[in-house]
């Protein structure tokens, strides 16, 4: 049995303190040793339940930075580079065995990665450096990608395993993953993503933004009346396709 790896964490007070120390302009750190020397009092681990490790976070940060470098970092990122970065890092995070524990569900684990290990990559990806790209949660630069990989992975046996991650637009991702009633339900979120892919194949990705927003509202409404995730697979697929058709007819 493999021991659970406990990852370093940074809470919101620690984030605020680092922002004060760096005058709101966090710079990238060269290695995790420097981070622990500079911010030792702000970093914590779970008190028990596994083995404390900094290596997992360090390896993860290096791998993410390698992807960004291949895509042009530190030069200004193009929209295509940003999209490719999101796609590749999503797959990278989804394949990390150490992130398949409850540790990756912790917002402060991701706050540590973004604020202490990779603030320069965050700013490269999101030049406005909004706080919610550093704070743990659904808009955290890397946590949002990890969640996408978790939900949209079709499985190792699928012929096009990462099609949903590759094809969905950022707006479609936001409609799914920034709506807790959908993103908190893995089966419903994946089914909605598959519905988006089928519809976009019929009418084109460029026509999907308004449709997806209206579809999401209707699905959320129906999900409040009855839990759609309990529907059999074919029935859930048919319902989602019917909603897409209904909205397509109305726009």
PDB file of C-alpha atoms in Angstrom:
ATOM      1  CA  UNK A   1       0.000   0.000   0.000  1.00  0.00           C
ATOM      2  CA  UNK A   2       1.434   3.374  -1.053  1.00  0.00           C
ATOM      3  CA  UNK A   3       1.622   5.987   1.695  1.00  0.00           C
ATOM      4  CA  UNK A   4      -0.400   9.136   1.147  1.00  0.00           C
ATOM      5  CA  UNK A   5       1.850  12.055   0.247  1.00  0.00           C
ATOM      6  CA  UNK A   6       0.991  15.202   2.170  1.00  0.00           C
ATOM      7  CA  UNK A   7       1.626  18.306   0.072  1.00  0.00           C
ATOM      8  CA  UNK A   8       2.662  21.774   1.286  1.00  0.00           C
ATOM      9  CA  UNK A   9      -0.124  24.279   1.807  1.00  0.00           C
ATOM     10  CA  UNK A  10      -0.541  28.035   1.921  1.00  0.00           C
ATOM     11  CA  UNK A  11      -3.637  29.537   3.509  1.00  0.00           C
ATOM     12  CA  UNK A  12      -5.243  32.872   2.627  1.00  0.00           C
ATOM     13  CA  UNK A  13      -3.418  34.729   5.392  1.00  0.00           C
ATOM     14  CA  UNK A  14      -0.123  33.409   4.041  1.00  0.00           C
ATOM     15  CA  UNK A  15      -1.085  34.546   0.561  1.00  0.00           C
ATOM     16  CA  UNK A  16      -1.858  38.043   1.805  1.00  0.00           C
ATOM     17  CA  UNK A  17       1.449  38.199   3.662  1.00  0.00           C
ATOM     18  CA  UNK A  18       3.405  37.174   0.558  1.00  0.00           C
ATOM     19  CA  UNK A  19       1.558  39.742  -1.518  1.00  0.00           C
ATOM     20  CA  UNK A  20       2.600  42.377   1.015  1.00  0.00           C
ATOM     21  CA  UNK A  21       6.219  41.202   0.944  1.00  0.00           C
ATOM     22  CA  UNK A  22       6.337  41.273  -2.851  1.00  0.00           C
ATOM     23  CA  UNK A  23       4.305  44.472  -3.229  1.00  0.00           C
ATOM     24  CA  UNK A  24       1.669  42.615  -5.244  1.00  0.00           C
ATOM     25  CA  UNK A  25       4.176  41.604  -7.887  1.00  0.00           C
ATOM     26  CA  UNK A  26       5.227  38.051  -7.093  1.00  0.00           C
ATOM     27  CA  UNK A  27       8.330  36.835  -8.874  1.00  0.00           C
ATOM     28  CA  UNK A  28       9.201  33.278  -9.737  1.00  0.00           C
ATOM     29  CA  UNK A  29      11.387  31.340  -7.361  1.00  0.00           C
ATOM     30  CA  UNK A  30      14.167  29.168  -8.669  1.00  0.00           C
ATOM     31  CA  UNK A  31      13.624  26.204  -6.364  1.00  0.00           C
ATOM     32  CA  UNK A  32      11.541  24.899  -3.533  1.00  0.00           C
ATOM     33  CA  UNK A  33      14.391  25.183  -1.033  1.00  0.00           C
ATOM     34  CA  UNK A  34      14.343  28.949  -1.428  1.00  0.00           C
ATOM     35  CA  UNK A  35      10.594  28.949  -0.893  1.00  0.00           C
ATOM     36  CA  UNK A  36      10.846  27.134   2.396  1.00  0.00           C
ATOM     37  CA  UNK A  37      13.633  29.369   3.580  1.00  0.00           C
ATOM     38  CA  UNK A  38      11.793  32.564   2.711  1.00  0.00           C
ATOM     39  CA  UNK A  39       8.279  31.568   3.755  1.00  0.00           C
ATOM     40  CA  UNK A  40       8.786  28.836   6.340  1.00  0.00           C
ATOM     41  CA  UNK A  41       6.378  30.360   8.844  1.00  0.00           C
ATOM     42  CA  UNK A  42       3.586  30.589   6.262  1.00  0.00           C
ATOM     43  CA  UNK A  43       3.742  27.036   4.881  1.00  0.00           C
ATOM     44  CA  UNK A  44       1.975  24.114   6.544  1.00  0.00           C
ATOM     45  CA  UNK A  45       1.109  20.440   6.048  1.00  0.00           C
ATOM     46  CA  UNK A  46      -1.729  18.257   7.229  1.00  0.00           C
ATOM     47  CA  UNK A  47      -0.962  17.272  10.821  1.00  0.00           C
ATOM     48  CA  UNK A  48      -1.133  13.521  10.146  1.00  0.00           C
ATOM     49  CA  UNK A  49      -2.375  10.839   7.777  1.00  0.00           C
ATOM     50  CA  UNK A  50       0.592  10.446   5.465  1.00  0.00           C
ATOM     51  CA  UNK A  51       4.155  11.390   4.627  1.00  0.00           C
ATOM     52  CA  UNK A  52       5.082  15.039   4.251  1.00  0.00           C
ATOM     53  CA  UNK A  53       6.840  15.728   0.964  1.00  0.00           C
ATOM     54  CA  UNK A  54       7.950  18.743  -1.006  1.00  0.00           C
ATOM     55  CA  UNK A  55       9.261  16.729  -3.939  1.00  0.00           C
ATOM     56  CA  UNK A  56       5.872  16.145  -5.561  1.00  0.00           C
ATOM     57  CA  UNK A  57       5.103  19.867  -5.698  1.00  0.00           C
ATOM     58  CA  UNK A  58       8.627  20.640  -6.849  1.00  0.00           C
ATOM     59  CA  UNK A  59       8.510  18.086  -9.680  1.00  0.00           C
ATOM     60  CA  UNK A  60       5.077  19.301 -10.680  1.00  0.00           C
ATOM     61  CA  UNK A  61       6.254  22.913 -10.820  1.00  0.00           C
ATOM     62  CA  UNK A  62       9.255  21.998 -12.964  1.00  0.00           C
ATOM     63  CA  UNK A  63       7.100  20.024 -15.384  1.00  0.00           C
ATOM     64  CA  UNK A  64       4.590  22.870 -15.719  1.00  0.00           C
ATOM     65  CA  UNK A  65       7.363  25.398 -16.255  1.00  0.00           C
ATOM     66  CA  UNK A  66       8.890  23.168 -18.941  1.00  0.00           C
ATOM     67  CA  UNK A  67       5.586  23.209 -20.821  1.00  0.00           C
ATOM     68  CA  UNK A  68       5.375  27.001 -20.580  1.00  0.00           C
ATOM     69  CA  UNK A  69       8.973  27.355 -21.756  1.00  0.00           C
ATOM     70  CA  UNK A  70       8.321  25.168 -24.793  1.00  0.00           C
ATOM     71  CA  UNK A  71       5.395  27.464 -25.618  1.00  0.00           C
ATOM     72  CA  UNK A  72       7.420  30.654 -25.427  1.00  0.00           C
ATOM     73  CA  UNK A  73       7.667  31.670 -21.756  1.00  0.00           C
ATOM     74  CA  UNK A  74       8.813  34.276 -20.741  1.00  0.00           C
ATOM     75  CA  UNK A  75       7.778  35.951 -23.996  1.00  0.00           C
ATOM     76  CA  UNK A  76       4.189  37.193 -24.098  1.00  0.00           C
ATOM     77  CA  UNK A  77       1.830  34.278 -24.567  1.00  0.00           C
ATOM     78  CA  UNK A  78      -0.339  34.212 -27.664  1.00  0.00           C
ATOM     79  CA  UNK A  79      -3.956  32.974 -27.426  1.00  0.00           C
ATOM     80  CA  UNK A  80      -2.855  29.775 -29.180  1.00  0.00           C
ATOM     81  CA  UNK A  81      -0.013  29.264 -26.698  1.00  0.00           C
ATOM     82  CA  UNK A  82      -2.395  29.778 -23.766  1.00  0.00           C
ATOM     83  CA  UNK A  83      -4.843  27.227 -25.167  1.00  0.00           C
ATOM     84  CA  UNK A  84      -2.052  24.718 -25.787  1.00  0.00           C
ATOM     85  CA  UNK A  85      -0.674  25.323 -22.293  1.00  0.00           C
ATOM     86  CA  UNK A  86      -4.066  24.616 -20.719  1.00  0.00           C
ATOM     87  CA  UNK A  87      -4.472  21.445 -22.767  1.00  0.00           C
ATOM     88  CA  UNK A  88      -1.032  20.036 -22.030  1.00  0.00           C
ATOM     89  CA  UNK A  89      -1.027  20.940 -18.341  1.00  0.00           C
ATOM     90  CA  UNK A  90      -4.493  19.456 -17.884  1.00  0.00           C
ATOM     91  CA  UNK A  91      -3.217  16.105 -19.150  1.00  0.00           C
ATOM     92  CA  UNK A  92      -0.044  16.468 -17.094  1.00  0.00           C
ATOM     93  CA  UNK A  93      -1.984  17.030 -13.871  1.00  0.00           C
ATOM     94  CA  UNK A  94      -4.512  14.303 -14.642  1.00  0.00           C
ATOM     95  CA  UNK A  95      -1.684  11.804 -14.970  1.00  0.00           C
ATOM     96  CA  UNK A  96      -0.009  12.627 -11.655  1.00  0.00           C
ATOM     97  CA  UNK A  97      -0.714   9.790  -9.221  1.00  0.00           C
ATOM     98  CA  UNK A  98       0.041  11.941  -6.167  1.00  0.00           C
ATOM     99  CA  UNK A  99      -2.859  14.231  -7.088  1.00  0.00           C
ATOM    100  CA  UNK A 100      -5.399  11.422  -6.923  1.00  0.00           C
ATOM    101  CA  UNK A 101      -5.770  11.757  -3.182  1.00  0.00           C
ATOM    102  CA  UNK A 102      -7.758  14.181  -1.088  1.00  0.00           C
ATOM    103  CA  UNK A 103      -4.740  16.477  -1.012  1.00  0.00           C
ATOM    104  CA  UNK A 104      -5.509  17.829  -4.471  1.00  0.00           C
ATOM    105  CA  UNK A 105      -9.004  18.749  -3.303  1.00  0.00           C
ATOM    106  CA  UNK A 106      -7.454  21.264  -0.911  1.00  0.00           C
ATOM    107  CA  UNK A 107      -7.505  24.854  -2.130  1.00  0.00           C
ATOM    108  CA  UNK A 108      -4.445  25.745  -0.053  1.00  0.00           C
ATOM    109  CA  UNK A 109      -2.363  23.066  -1.820  1.00  0.00           C
ATOM    110  CA  UNK A 110      -2.933  24.879  -5.119  1.00  0.00           C
ATOM    111  CA  UNK A 111      -2.427  28.288  -3.531  1.00  0.00           C
ATOM    112  CA  UNK A 112       1.051  27.076  -2.551  1.00  0.00           C
ATOM    113  CA  UNK A 113       1.856  26.030  -6.113  1.00  0.00           C
ATOM    114  CA  UNK A 114       0.598  29.238  -7.706  1.00  0.00           C
ATOM    115  CA  UNK A 115       1.768  31.792  -5.155  1.00  0.00           C
ATOM    116  CA  UNK A 116       5.106  30.352  -4.089  1.00  0.00           C
ATOM    117  CA  UNK A 117       6.340  28.029  -6.846  1.00  0.00           C
ATOM    118  CA  UNK A 118       4.930  29.360 -10.109  1.00  0.00           C
ATOM    119  CA  UNK A 119       3.728  32.986  -9.789  1.00  0.00           C
ATOM    120  CA  UNK A 120       5.655  33.914 -12.926  1.00  0.00           C
ATOM    121  CA  UNK A 121       3.831  31.236 -14.929  1.00  0.00           C
ATOM    122  CA  UNK A 122       0.500  32.405 -13.550  1.00  0.00           C
ATOM    123  CA  UNK A 123       1.228  35.948 -14.719  1.00  0.00           C
ATOM    124  CA  UNK A 124       2.398  34.650 -18.090  1.00  0.00           C
ATOM    125  CA  UNK A 125      -0.891  32.773 -18.510  1.00  0.00           C
ATOM    126  CA  UNK A 126      -3.052  35.514 -16.951  1.00  0.00           C
ATOM    127  CA  UNK A 127      -1.239  38.859 -17.355  1.00  0.00           C
ATOM    128  CA  UNK A 128      -3.822  40.732 -15.263  1.00  0.00           C
ATOM    129  CA  UNK A 129      -2.605  38.664 -12.270  1.00  0.00           C
ATOM    130  CA  UNK A 130      -6.068  38.634 -10.707  1.00  0.00           C
ATOM    131  CA  UNK A 131      -6.087  37.305  -7.166  1.00  0.00           C
ATOM    132  CA  UNK A 132      -8.485  34.472  -7.987  1.00  0.00           C
ATOM    133  CA  UNK A 133      -5.820  33.002 -10.297  1.00  0.00           C
ATOM    134  CA  UNK A 134      -3.639  32.515  -7.206  1.00  0.00           C
ATOM    135  CA  UNK A 135      -6.210  31.697  -4.533  1.00  0.00           C
ATOM    136  CA  UNK A 136      -7.247  28.071  -4.434  1.00  0.00           C
ATOM    137  CA  UNK A 137     -10.600  27.350  -6.050  1.00  0.00           C
ATOM    138  CA  UNK A 138     -12.347  26.975  -9.389  1.00  0.00           C
ATOM    139  CA  UNK A 139     -10.442  29.867 -11.000  1.00  0.00           C
ATOM    140  CA  UNK A 140      -6.998  28.978  -9.664  1.00  0.00           C
ATOM    141  CA  UNK A 141      -4.621  28.755 -12.643  1.00  0.00           C
ATOM    142  CA  UNK A 142      -3.723  25.104 -12.140  1.00  0.00           C
ATOM    143  CA  UNK A 143      -6.498  23.770  -9.913  1.00  0.00           C
ATOM    144  CA  UNK A 144      -9.053  24.503 -12.621  1.00  0.00           C
ATOM    145  CA  UNK A 145      -7.007  22.441 -15.089  1.00  0.00           C
ATOM    146  CA  UNK A 146      -6.658  19.556 -12.655  1.00  0.00           C
ATOM    147  CA  UNK A 147     -10.460  19.482 -12.203  1.00  0.00           C
ATOM    148  CA  UNK A 148     -10.970  19.507 -15.972  1.00  0.00           C
ATOM    149  CA  UNK A 149      -8.670  16.535 -16.361  1.00  0.00           C
ATOM    150  CA  UNK A 150     -10.451  14.693 -13.590  1.00  0.00           C
ATOM    151  CA  UNK A 151     -13.916  15.216 -15.075  1.00  0.00           C
ATOM    152  CA  UNK A 152     -13.273  15.170 -18.822  1.00  0.00           C
ATOM    153  CA  UNK A 153     -10.974  12.156 -19.021  1.00  0.00           C
ATOM    154  CA  UNK A 154     -12.779   9.621 -21.205  1.00  0.00           C
ATOM    155  CA  UNK A 155     -10.541   6.863 -19.876  1.00  0.00           C
ATOM    156  CA  UNK A 156      -7.404   5.085 -21.051  1.00  0.00           C
ATOM    157  CA  UNK A 157      -9.380   2.787 -23.331  1.00  0.00           C
ATOM    158  CA  UNK A 158     -11.022   5.628 -25.264  1.00  0.00           C
ATOM    159  CA  UNK A 159      -9.888   6.129 -28.856  1.00  0.00           C
ATOM    160  CA  UNK A 160      -9.647   9.897 -28.349  1.00  0.00           C
ATOM    161  CA  UNK A 161      -9.159  10.120 -24.619  1.00  0.00           C
ATOM    162  CA  UNK A 162      -8.651  13.889 -24.309  1.00  0.00           C
ATOM    163  CA  UNK A 163     -11.008  15.125 -27.027  1.00  0.00           C
ATOM    164  CA  UNK A 164     -13.153  17.063 -24.564  1.00  0.00           C
ATOM    165  CA  UNK A 165     -10.149  18.824 -23.039  1.00  0.00           C
ATOM    166  CA  UNK A 166      -8.843  19.649 -26.512  1.00  0.00           C
ATOM    167  CA  UNK A 167     -12.072  20.735 -28.183  1.00  0.00           C
ATOM    168  CA  UNK A 168     -14.112  22.631 -25.616  1.00  0.00           C
ATOM    169  CA  UNK A 169     -13.650  26.399 -25.733  1.00  0.00           C
ATOM    170  CA  UNK A 170     -12.694  28.384 -22.651  1.00  0.00           C
ATOM    171  CA  UNK A 171     -16.223  29.782 -22.478  1.00  0.00           C
ATOM    172  CA  UNK A 172     -17.695  26.271 -22.548  1.00  0.00           C
ATOM    173  CA  UNK A 173     -15.285  25.202 -19.803  1.00  0.00           C
ATOM    174  CA  UNK A 174     -16.335  28.178 -17.693  1.00  0.00           C
ATOM    175  CA  UNK A 175     -20.025  27.357 -18.147  1.00  0.00           C
ATOM    176  CA  UNK A 176     -19.410  23.857 -16.815  1.00  0.00           C
ATOM    177  CA  UNK A 177     -16.730  24.313 -14.194  1.00  0.00           C
ATOM    178  CA  UNK A 178     -17.754  27.650 -12.719  1.00  0.00           C
ATOM    179  CA  UNK A 179     -21.235  26.353 -11.956  1.00  0.00           C
ATOM    180  CA  UNK A 180     -20.943  24.323  -8.733  1.00  0.00           C
ATOM    181  CA  UNK A 181     -24.247  22.497  -9.308  1.00  0.00           C
ATOM    182  CA  UNK A 182     -22.744  21.077 -12.508  1.00  0.00           C
ATOM    183  CA  UNK A 183     -19.030  20.851 -11.797  1.00  0.00           C
ATOM    184  CA  UNK A 184     -19.723  19.164  -8.453  1.00  0.00           C
ATOM    185  CA  UNK A 185     -21.425  16.348 -10.329  1.00  0.00           C
ATOM    186  CA  UNK A 186     -18.775  14.607 -12.405  1.00  0.00           C
ATOM    187  CA  UNK A 187     -21.188  12.508 -14.454  1.00  0.00           C
ATOM    188  CA  UNK A 188     -23.455  15.431 -15.342  1.00  0.00           C
ATOM    189  CA  UNK A 189     -20.499  17.692 -16.176  1.00  0.00           C
ATOM    190  CA  UNK A 190     -18.970  15.088 -18.497  1.00  0.00           C
ATOM    191  CA  UNK A 191     -22.325  14.446 -20.183  1.00  0.00           C
ATOM    192  CA  UNK A 192     -22.852  18.172 -20.764  1.00  0.00           C
ATOM    193  CA  UNK A 193     -19.357  18.444 -22.263  1.00  0.00           C
ATOM    194  CA  UNK A 194     -20.107  15.557 -24.618  1.00  0.00           C
ATOM    195  CA  UNK A 195     -23.354  17.299 -25.592  1.00  0.00           C
ATOM    196  CA  UNK A 196     -21.440  20.496 -26.369  1.00  0.00           C
ATOM    197  CA  UNK A 197     -19.055  18.521 -28.601  1.00  0.00           C
ATOM    198  CA  UNK A 198     -21.893  16.918 -30.566  1.00  0.00           C
ATOM    199  CA  UNK A 199     -23.705  20.224 -31.020  1.00  0.00           C
ATOM    200  CA  UNK A 200     -20.558  22.109 -32.036  1.00  0.00           C
ATOM    201  CA  UNK A 201     -19.858  19.401 -34.592  1.00  0.00           C
ATOM    202  CA  UNK A 202     -23.236  20.143 -36.153  1.00  0.00           C
ATOM    203  CA  UNK A 203     -23.254  23.940 -36.134  1.00  0.00           C
ATOM    204  CA  UNK A 204     -19.627  25.020 -35.568  1.00  0.00           C
ATOM    205  CA  UNK A 205     -17.710  26.106 -32.469  1.00  0.00           C
ATOM    206  CA  UNK A 206     -18.110  29.792 -33.346  1.00  0.00           C
ATOM    207  CA  UNK A 207     -21.879  29.531 -32.833  1.00  0.00           C
ATOM    208  CA  UNK A 208     -21.777  27.809 -29.482  1.00  0.00           C
ATOM    209  CA  UNK A 209     -21.202  30.540 -26.899  1.00  0.00           C
ATOM    210  CA  UNK A 210     -24.741  31.882 -26.560  1.00  0.00           C
ATOM    211  CA  UNK A 211     -26.249  28.416 -26.960  1.00  0.00           C
ATOM    212  CA  UNK A 212     -24.072  26.905 -24.255  1.00  0.00           C
ATOM    213  CA  UNK A 213     -24.949  29.643 -21.774  1.00  0.00           C
ATOM    214  CA  UNK A 214     -28.661  29.074 -22.294  1.00  0.00           C
ATOM    215  CA  UNK A 215     -28.299  25.302 -22.212  1.00  0.00           C
ATOM    216  CA  UNK A 216     -26.397  25.517 -18.933  1.00  0.00           C
ATOM    217  CA  UNK A 217     -29.178  27.565 -17.353  1.00  0.00           C
ATOM    218  CA  UNK A 218     -31.822  25.056 -18.414  1.00  0.00           C
ATOM    219  CA  UNK A 219     -29.788  22.074 -17.258  1.00  0.00           C
ATOM    220  CA  UNK A 220     -29.176  23.692 -13.869  1.00  0.00           C
ATOM    221  CA  UNK A 221     -32.904  24.380 -13.537  1.00  0.00           C
ATOM    222  CA  UNK A 222     -33.832  20.794 -14.392  1.00  0.00           C
ATOM    223  CA  UNK A 223     -31.160  19.490 -12.055  1.00  0.00           C
ATOM    224  CA  UNK A 224     -32.769  21.381  -9.174  1.00  0.00           C
ATOM    225  CA  UNK A 225     -36.059  19.591  -9.826  1.00  0.00           C
ATOM    226  CA  UNK A 226     -34.501  16.116 -10.112  1.00  0.00           C
ATOM    227  CA  UNK A 227     -30.939  14.887  -9.821  1.00  0.00           C
ATOM    228  CA  UNK A 228     -30.012  14.308 -13.457  1.00  0.00           C
ATOM    229  CA  UNK A 229     -26.900  12.334 -12.571  1.00  0.00           C
ATOM    230  CA  UNK A 230     -29.106   9.397 -11.555  1.00  0.00           C
ATOM    231  CA  UNK A 231     -30.573   9.077 -15.046  1.00  0.00           C
ATOM    232  CA  UNK A 232     -29.381   6.069 -17.082  1.00  0.00           C
ATOM    233  CA  UNK A 233     -26.645   6.987 -19.554  1.00  0.00           C
ATOM    234  CA  UNK A 234     -28.749   6.942 -22.707  1.00  0.00           C
ATOM    235  CA  UNK A 235     -31.544   8.903 -21.031  1.00  0.00           C
ATOM    236  CA  UNK A 236     -29.142  11.557 -19.769  1.00  0.00           C
ATOM    237  CA  UNK A 237     -27.570  11.877 -23.220  1.00  0.00           C
ATOM    238  CA  UNK A 238     -30.995  12.189 -24.861  1.00  0.00           C
ATOM    239  CA  UNK A 239     -32.114  14.844 -22.397  1.00  0.00           C
ATOM    240  CA  UNK A 240     -28.991  16.955 -22.908  1.00  0.00           C
ATOM    241  CA  UNK A 241     -29.202  16.662 -26.689  1.00  0.00           C
ATOM    242  CA  UNK A 242     -32.869  17.673 -26.522  1.00  0.00           C
ATOM    243  CA  UNK A 243     -31.979  20.803 -24.555  1.00  0.00           C
ATOM    244  CA  UNK A 244     -29.283  21.714 -27.076  1.00  0.00           C
ATOM    245  CA  UNK A 245     -31.789  21.258 -29.917  1.00  0.00           C
ATOM    246  CA  UNK A 246     -34.404  23.317 -28.091  1.00  0.00           C
ATOM    247  CA  UNK A 247     -31.987  26.187 -27.562  1.00  0.00           C
ATOM    248  CA  UNK A 248     -30.641  25.967 -31.126  1.00  0.00           C
ATOM    249  CA  UNK A 249     -34.181  26.389 -32.421  1.00  0.00           C
ATOM    250  CA  UNK A 250     -34.717  29.494 -30.318  1.00  0.00           C
ATOM    251  CA  UNK A 251     -31.613  31.495 -31.247  1.00  0.00           C
TER     252      UNK A 251
END
